[in-house]
Short mmCIF file of C-alpha atoms in Angstrom, two decimals:
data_model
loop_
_atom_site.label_atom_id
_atom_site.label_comp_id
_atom_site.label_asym_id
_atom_site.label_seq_id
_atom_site.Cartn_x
_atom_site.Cartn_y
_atom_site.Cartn_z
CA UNK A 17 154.32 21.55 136.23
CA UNK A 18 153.16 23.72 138.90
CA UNK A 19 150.10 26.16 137.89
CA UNK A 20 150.79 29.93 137.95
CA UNK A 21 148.39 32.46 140.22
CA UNK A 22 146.37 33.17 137.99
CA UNK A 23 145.62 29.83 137.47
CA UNK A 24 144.97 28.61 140.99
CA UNK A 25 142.61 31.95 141.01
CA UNK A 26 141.03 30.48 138.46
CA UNK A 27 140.89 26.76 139.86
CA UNK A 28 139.67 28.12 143.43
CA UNK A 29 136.56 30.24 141.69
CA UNK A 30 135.33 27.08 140.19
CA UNK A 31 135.42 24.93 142.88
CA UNK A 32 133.59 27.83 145.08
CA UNK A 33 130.94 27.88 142.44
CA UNK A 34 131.20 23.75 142.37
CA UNK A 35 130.42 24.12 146.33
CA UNK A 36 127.68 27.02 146.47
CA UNK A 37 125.57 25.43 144.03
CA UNK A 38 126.17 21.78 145.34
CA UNK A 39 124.38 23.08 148.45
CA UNK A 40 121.24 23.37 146.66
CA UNK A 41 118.78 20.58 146.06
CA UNK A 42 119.07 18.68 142.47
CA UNK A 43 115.02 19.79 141.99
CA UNK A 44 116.06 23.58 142.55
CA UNK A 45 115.56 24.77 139.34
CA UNK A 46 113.96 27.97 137.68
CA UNK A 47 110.80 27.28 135.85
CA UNK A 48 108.48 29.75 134.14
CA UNK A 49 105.25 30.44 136.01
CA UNK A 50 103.32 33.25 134.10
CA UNK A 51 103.98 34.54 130.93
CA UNK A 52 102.38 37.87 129.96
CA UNK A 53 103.45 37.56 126.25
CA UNK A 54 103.90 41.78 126.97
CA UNK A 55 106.73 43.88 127.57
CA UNK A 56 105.56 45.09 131.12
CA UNK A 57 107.55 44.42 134.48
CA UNK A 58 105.96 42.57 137.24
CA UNK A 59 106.49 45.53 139.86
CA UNK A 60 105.35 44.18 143.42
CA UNK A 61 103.89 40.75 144.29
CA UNK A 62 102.01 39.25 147.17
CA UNK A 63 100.32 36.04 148.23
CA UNK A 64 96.59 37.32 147.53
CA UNK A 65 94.69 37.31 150.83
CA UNK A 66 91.38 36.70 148.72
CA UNK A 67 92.46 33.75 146.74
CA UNK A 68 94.35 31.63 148.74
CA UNK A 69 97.43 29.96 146.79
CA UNK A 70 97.36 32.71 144.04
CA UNK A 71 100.17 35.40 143.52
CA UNK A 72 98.78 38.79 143.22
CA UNK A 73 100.98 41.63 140.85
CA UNK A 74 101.38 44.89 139.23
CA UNK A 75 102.22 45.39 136.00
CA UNK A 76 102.45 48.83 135.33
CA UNK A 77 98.97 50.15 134.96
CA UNK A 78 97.07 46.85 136.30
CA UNK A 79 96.53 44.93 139.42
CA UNK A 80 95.96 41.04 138.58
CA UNK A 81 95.98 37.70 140.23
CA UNK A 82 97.04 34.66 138.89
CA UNK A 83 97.37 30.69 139.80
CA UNK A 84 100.31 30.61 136.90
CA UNK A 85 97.93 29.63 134.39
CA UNK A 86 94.86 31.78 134.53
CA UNK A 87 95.07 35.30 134.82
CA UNK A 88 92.51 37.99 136.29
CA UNK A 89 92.80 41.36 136.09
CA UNK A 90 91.63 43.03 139.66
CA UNK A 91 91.80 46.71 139.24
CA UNK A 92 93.13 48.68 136.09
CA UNK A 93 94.44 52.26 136.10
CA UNK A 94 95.58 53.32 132.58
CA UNK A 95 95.06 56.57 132.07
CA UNK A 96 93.38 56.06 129.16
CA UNK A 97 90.82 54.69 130.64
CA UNK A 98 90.82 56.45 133.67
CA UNK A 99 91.48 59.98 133.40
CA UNK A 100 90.77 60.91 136.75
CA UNK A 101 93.81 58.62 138.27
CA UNK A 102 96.27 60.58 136.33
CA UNK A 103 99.33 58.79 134.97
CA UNK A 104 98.31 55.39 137.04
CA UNK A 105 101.47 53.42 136.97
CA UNK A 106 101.14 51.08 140.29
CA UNK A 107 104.79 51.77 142.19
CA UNK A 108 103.84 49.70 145.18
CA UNK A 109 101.06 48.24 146.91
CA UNK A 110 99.88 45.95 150.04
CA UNK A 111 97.05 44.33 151.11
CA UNK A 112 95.49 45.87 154.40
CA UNK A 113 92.59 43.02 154.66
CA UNK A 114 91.43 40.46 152.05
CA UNK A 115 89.60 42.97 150.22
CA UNK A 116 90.94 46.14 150.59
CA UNK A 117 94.51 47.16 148.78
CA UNK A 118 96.59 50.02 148.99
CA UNK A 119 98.44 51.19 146.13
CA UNK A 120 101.03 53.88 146.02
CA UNK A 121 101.65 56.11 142.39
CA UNK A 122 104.84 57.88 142.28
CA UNK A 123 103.97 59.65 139.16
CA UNK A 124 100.42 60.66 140.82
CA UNK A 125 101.81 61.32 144.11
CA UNK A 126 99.67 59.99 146.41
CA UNK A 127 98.90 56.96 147.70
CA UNK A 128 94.83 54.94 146.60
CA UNK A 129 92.74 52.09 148.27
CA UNK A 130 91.29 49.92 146.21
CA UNK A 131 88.16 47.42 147.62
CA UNK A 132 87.75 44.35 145.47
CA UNK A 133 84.22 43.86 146.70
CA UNK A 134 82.70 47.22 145.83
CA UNK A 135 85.34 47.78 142.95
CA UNK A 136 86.27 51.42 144.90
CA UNK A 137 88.88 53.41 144.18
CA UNK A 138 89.38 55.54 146.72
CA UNK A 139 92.24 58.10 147.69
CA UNK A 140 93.93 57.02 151.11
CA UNK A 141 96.96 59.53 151.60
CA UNK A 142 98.45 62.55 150.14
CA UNK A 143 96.87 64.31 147.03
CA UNK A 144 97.04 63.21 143.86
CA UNK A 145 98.94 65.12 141.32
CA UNK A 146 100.22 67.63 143.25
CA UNK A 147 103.99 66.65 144.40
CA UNK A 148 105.23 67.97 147.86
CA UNK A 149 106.29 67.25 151.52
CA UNK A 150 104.08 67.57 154.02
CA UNK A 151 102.90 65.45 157.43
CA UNK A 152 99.43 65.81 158.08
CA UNK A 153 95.80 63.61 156.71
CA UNK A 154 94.25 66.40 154.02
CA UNK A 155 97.72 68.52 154.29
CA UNK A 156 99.68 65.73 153.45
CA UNK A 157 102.21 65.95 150.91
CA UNK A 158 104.35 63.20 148.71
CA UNK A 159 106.95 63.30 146.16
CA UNK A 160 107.18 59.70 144.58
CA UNK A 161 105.59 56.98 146.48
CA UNK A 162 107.07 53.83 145.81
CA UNK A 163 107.12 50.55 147.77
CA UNK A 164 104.41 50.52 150.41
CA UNK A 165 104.42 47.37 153.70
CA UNK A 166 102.59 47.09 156.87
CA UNK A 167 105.30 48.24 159.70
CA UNK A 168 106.40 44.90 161.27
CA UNK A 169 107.00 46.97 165.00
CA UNK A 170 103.59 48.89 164.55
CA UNK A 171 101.33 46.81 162.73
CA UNK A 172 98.75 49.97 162.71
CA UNK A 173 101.52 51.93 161.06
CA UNK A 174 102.26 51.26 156.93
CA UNK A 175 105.90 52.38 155.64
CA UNK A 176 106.12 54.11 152.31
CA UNK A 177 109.36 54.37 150.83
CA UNK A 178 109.17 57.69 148.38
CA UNK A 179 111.58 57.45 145.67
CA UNK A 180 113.32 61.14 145.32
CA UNK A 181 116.27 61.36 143.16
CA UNK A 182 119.21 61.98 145.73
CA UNK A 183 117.06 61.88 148.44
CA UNK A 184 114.81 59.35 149.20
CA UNK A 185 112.71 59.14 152.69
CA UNK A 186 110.47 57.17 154.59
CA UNK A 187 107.21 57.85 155.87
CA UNK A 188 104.63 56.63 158.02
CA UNK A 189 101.06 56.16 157.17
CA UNK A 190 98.66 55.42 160.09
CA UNK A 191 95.69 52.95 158.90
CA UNK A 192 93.55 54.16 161.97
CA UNK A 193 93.57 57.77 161.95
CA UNK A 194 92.14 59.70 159.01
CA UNK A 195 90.41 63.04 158.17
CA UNK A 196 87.54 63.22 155.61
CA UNK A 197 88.92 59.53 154.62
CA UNK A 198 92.61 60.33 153.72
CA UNK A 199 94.97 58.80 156.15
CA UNK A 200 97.52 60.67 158.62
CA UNK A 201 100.93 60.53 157.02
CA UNK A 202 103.99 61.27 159.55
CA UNK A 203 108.13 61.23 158.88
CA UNK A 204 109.90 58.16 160.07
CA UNK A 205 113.26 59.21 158.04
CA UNK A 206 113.68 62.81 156.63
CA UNK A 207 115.06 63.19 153.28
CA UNK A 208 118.37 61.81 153.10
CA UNK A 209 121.28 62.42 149.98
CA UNK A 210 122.57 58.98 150.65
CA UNK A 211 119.08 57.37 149.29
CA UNK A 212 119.59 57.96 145.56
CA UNK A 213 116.36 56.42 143.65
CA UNK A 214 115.71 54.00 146.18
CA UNK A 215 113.25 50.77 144.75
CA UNK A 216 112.46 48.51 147.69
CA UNK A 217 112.59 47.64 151.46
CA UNK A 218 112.55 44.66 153.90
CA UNK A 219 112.02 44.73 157.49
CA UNK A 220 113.61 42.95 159.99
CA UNK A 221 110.88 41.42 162.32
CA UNK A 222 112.94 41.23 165.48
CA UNK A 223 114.48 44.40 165.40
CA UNK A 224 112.62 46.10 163.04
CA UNK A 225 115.53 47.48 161.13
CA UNK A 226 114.58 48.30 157.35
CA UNK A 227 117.05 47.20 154.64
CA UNK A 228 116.46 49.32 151.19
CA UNK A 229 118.09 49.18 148.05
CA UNK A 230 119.18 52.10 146.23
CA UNK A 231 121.27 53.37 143.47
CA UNK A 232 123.94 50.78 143.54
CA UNK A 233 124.15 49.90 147.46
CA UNK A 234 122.22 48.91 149.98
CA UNK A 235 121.19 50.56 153.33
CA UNK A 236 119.97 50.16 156.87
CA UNK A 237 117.38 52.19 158.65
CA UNK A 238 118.06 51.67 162.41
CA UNK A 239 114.57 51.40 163.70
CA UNK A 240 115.79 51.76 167.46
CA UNK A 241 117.67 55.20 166.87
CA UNK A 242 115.55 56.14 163.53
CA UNK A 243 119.23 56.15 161.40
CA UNK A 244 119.95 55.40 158.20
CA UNK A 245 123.84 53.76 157.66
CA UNK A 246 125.54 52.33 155.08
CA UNK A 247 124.76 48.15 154.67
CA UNK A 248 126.80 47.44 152.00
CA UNK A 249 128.09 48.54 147.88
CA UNK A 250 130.51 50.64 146.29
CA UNK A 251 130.47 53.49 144.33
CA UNK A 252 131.14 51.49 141.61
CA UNK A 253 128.22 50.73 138.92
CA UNK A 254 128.93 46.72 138.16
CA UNK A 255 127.96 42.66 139.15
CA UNK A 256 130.81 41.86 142.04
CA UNK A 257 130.47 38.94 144.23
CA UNK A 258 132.55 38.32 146.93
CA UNK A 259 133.03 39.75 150.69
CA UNK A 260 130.52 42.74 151.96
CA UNK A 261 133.91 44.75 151.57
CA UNK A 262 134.19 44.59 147.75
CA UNK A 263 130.48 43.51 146.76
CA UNK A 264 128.79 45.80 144.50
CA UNK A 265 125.46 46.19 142.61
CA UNK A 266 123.97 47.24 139.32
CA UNK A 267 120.56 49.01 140.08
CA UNK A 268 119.07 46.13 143.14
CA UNK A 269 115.48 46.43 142.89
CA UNK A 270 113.54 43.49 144.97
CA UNK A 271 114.51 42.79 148.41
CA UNK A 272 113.42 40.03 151.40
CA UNK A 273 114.92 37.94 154.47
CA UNK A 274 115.30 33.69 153.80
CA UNK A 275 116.14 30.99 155.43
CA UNK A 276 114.87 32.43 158.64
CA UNK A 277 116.72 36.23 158.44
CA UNK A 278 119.72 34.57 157.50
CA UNK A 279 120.24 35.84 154.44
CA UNK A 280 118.84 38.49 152.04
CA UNK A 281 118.04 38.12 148.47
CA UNK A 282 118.37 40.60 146.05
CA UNK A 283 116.63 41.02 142.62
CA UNK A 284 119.85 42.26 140.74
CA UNK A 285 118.07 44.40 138.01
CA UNK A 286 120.55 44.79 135.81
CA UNK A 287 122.97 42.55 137.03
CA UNK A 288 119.99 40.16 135.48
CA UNK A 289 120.67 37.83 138.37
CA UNK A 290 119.32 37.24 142.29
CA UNK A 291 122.01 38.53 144.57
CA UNK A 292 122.39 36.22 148.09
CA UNK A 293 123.77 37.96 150.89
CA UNK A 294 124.52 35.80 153.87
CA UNK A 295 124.57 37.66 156.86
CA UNK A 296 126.60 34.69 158.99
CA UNK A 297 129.46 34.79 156.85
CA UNK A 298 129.24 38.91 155.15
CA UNK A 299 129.43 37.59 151.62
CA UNK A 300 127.23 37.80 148.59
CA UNK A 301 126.93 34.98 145.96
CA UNK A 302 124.59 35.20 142.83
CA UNK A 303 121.98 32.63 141.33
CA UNK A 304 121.67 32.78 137.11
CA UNK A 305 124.11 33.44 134.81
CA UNK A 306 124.27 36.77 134.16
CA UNK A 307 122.72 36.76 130.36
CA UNK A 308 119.71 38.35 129.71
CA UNK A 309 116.96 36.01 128.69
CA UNK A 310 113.85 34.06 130.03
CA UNK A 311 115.76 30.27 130.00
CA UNK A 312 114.28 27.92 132.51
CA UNK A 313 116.30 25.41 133.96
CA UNK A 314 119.55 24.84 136.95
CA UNK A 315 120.22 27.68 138.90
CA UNK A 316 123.63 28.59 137.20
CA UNK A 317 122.64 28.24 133.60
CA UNK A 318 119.29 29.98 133.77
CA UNK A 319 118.57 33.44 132.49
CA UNK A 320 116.67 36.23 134.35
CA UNK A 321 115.44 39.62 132.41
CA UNK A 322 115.70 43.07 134.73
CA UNK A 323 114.24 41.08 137.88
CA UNK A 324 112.21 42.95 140.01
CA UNK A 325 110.15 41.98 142.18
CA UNK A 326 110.12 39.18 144.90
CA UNK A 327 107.65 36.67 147.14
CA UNK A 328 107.96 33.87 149.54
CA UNK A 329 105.06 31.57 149.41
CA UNK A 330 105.62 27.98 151.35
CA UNK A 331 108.78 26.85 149.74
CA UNK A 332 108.30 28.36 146.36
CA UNK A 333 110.24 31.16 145.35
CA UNK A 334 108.72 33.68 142.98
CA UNK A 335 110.34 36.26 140.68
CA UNK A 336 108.64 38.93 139.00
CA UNK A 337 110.68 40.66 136.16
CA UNK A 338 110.37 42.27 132.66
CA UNK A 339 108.62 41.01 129.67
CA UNK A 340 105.42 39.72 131.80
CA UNK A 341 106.56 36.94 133.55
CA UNK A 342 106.68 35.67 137.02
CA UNK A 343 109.66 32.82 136.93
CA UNK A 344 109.49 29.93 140.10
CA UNK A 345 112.00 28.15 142.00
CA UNK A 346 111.23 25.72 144.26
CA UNK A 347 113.84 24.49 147.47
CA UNK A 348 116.04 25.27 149.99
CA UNK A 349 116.97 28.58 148.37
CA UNK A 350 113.40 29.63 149.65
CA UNK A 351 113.07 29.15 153.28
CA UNK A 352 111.71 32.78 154.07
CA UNK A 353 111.78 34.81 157.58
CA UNK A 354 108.22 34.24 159.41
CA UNK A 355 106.21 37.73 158.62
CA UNK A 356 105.09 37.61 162.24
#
């Protein structure tokens, strides 16, 4: 008998799978460490700088901290509760010092500092609800700031990714200069048609090149040259593993550099699955199994839910994603690129 193509295809997928998840350790596995018991997606996380060892996240309207079993709710901004912060979903955020956070509000359009020891809420760029483009500090203008960082290259610098349709661009906000409080907001990319509803950005700490997931593809901001080129996607709308050549996405949310900047991984929204791209070898490889669901367990039978959001934390992996809950993975998958 001698197997047909099709059949050898067949045989030669299974033994790559047999091989990529052989690599991992045999205590790699995807456990469940906070459950909301709420229909809310974990939007942005961060080791919190106050509480040392504790994840801090957004969930929509809300800015909470949690050790996986106890969770405290830091700074809330439903509108219902707060009227004068408008619509109030958090769309990014980063900590500038342990007590002081900036949060960005697409739907408000304008970027807020909140201080944990005073309980301030204070505005820190733009203006909120009124939508334009503008460089400036009080003339400032933004569209729909999303996910916020300090710049890697110019720590005195923050990059805000604003999430137009069809045109998403980059901005700078400079944490030293400031007029009447509001912060000085500059261009680092103009708006660009390639960026359709961009979600998230890594940076590169060596070069300082910005990866940021869009649409259905990725891209790469050249920091050196300030240009924005194609990474890698199609213009096809599915879950494809496989070379950088024929790879493709389903709305990539999350993104951030392991195992020293060899690799990215990718929350794959709705491919309900993390995304691996190895940079060595230009191929991309998926963890979960591609159902929707909150299953704990081996890294190719386990079940992820629109993931969003992800953190690095020692060797623990942390995955934020619909329904309330932050899932953990703990192993080699983990090793993270040094922030500085």
């Amino acid at each position: 008998y001698q197997a047909g193509p099709c059949r050898r295809c067949i045989c030669k997928y299974w033994s790559n799978v047999r091989s990529f998840f052989a690599s991992f350790s045999k205590k790699e596995e995807v456990t469940t460490f906070t459950d909301l018991g709420v229909n809310v997606s974990v939007r942005v996380m961060e080791a919190d700088k106050l509480i040392p060892g504790n994840v801090l996240f957004s969930d929509d309207f809300n800015l909470k901290t949690t050790d996986g079993s106890k969770v405290t709710t830091v700074a809330n901004f439903d509108e219902t509760q707060h009227a004068h912060v408008g619509k109030g979903y958090i769309d990014g955020f980063t900590q500038i010092s342990s007590n002081k956070t900036v949060m960005s509000f697409a739907y408000d359009h304008c970027v807020r500092m909140f201080d944990r020891e005073t309980n301030e809420k204070l505005l820190y760029a733009g203006k909120c609800n009124e939508m334009g483009y503008a460089d400036g500090s009080v003339t400032a203008r933004l569209t729909y700031p999303a996910a916020i960082a300090r710049d890697m290259k110019r720590p005195e610098m923050l990059i805000l990714l604003e999430q137009r349709a069809d045109n998403g661009t980059l901005r700078h906000i400079n944490t030293t200069r400031e007029q009447n409080g509001v912060h000085h907001v500059s261009t680092l990319l103009k708006p660009n048609e390639n960026l359709d509803k961009p979600s998230a950005f890594t940076q590169d700490k060596n070069s300082g090149d910005i990866y940021i997931t869009s649409l259905n593809k990725i891209y790469k901001f050249v920091y050196a040259t300030k240009t924005l080129v194609y990474f890698i996607g199609s213009e096809f709308y599915e879950h494809r593993d496989g070379p950088f050549s024929v790879a493709s996405f389903k709305r990539p949310r999350g993104i951030l550099f392991i195992e020293n900047g060899k690799k990215l991984l990718v929350a794959g929204d709705y491919d309900y699955r993390l995304r691996i791209l190895d940079l060595r070898i230009s191929n991309v490889s998926s963890v979960g199994s591609g159902y929707v669901g909150h299953q704990d367990g081996n890294l190719f039978e386990c079940t992820f839910n629109l993931p969003y959001s992800l953190l690095v934390i020692g060797d623990a992996l942390y995955v934020g994603e619909y329904g309330g809950r932050i899932r953990k993975i703990i192993g080699e998958l983990c090793r993270p690129q040094p922030m500085y």
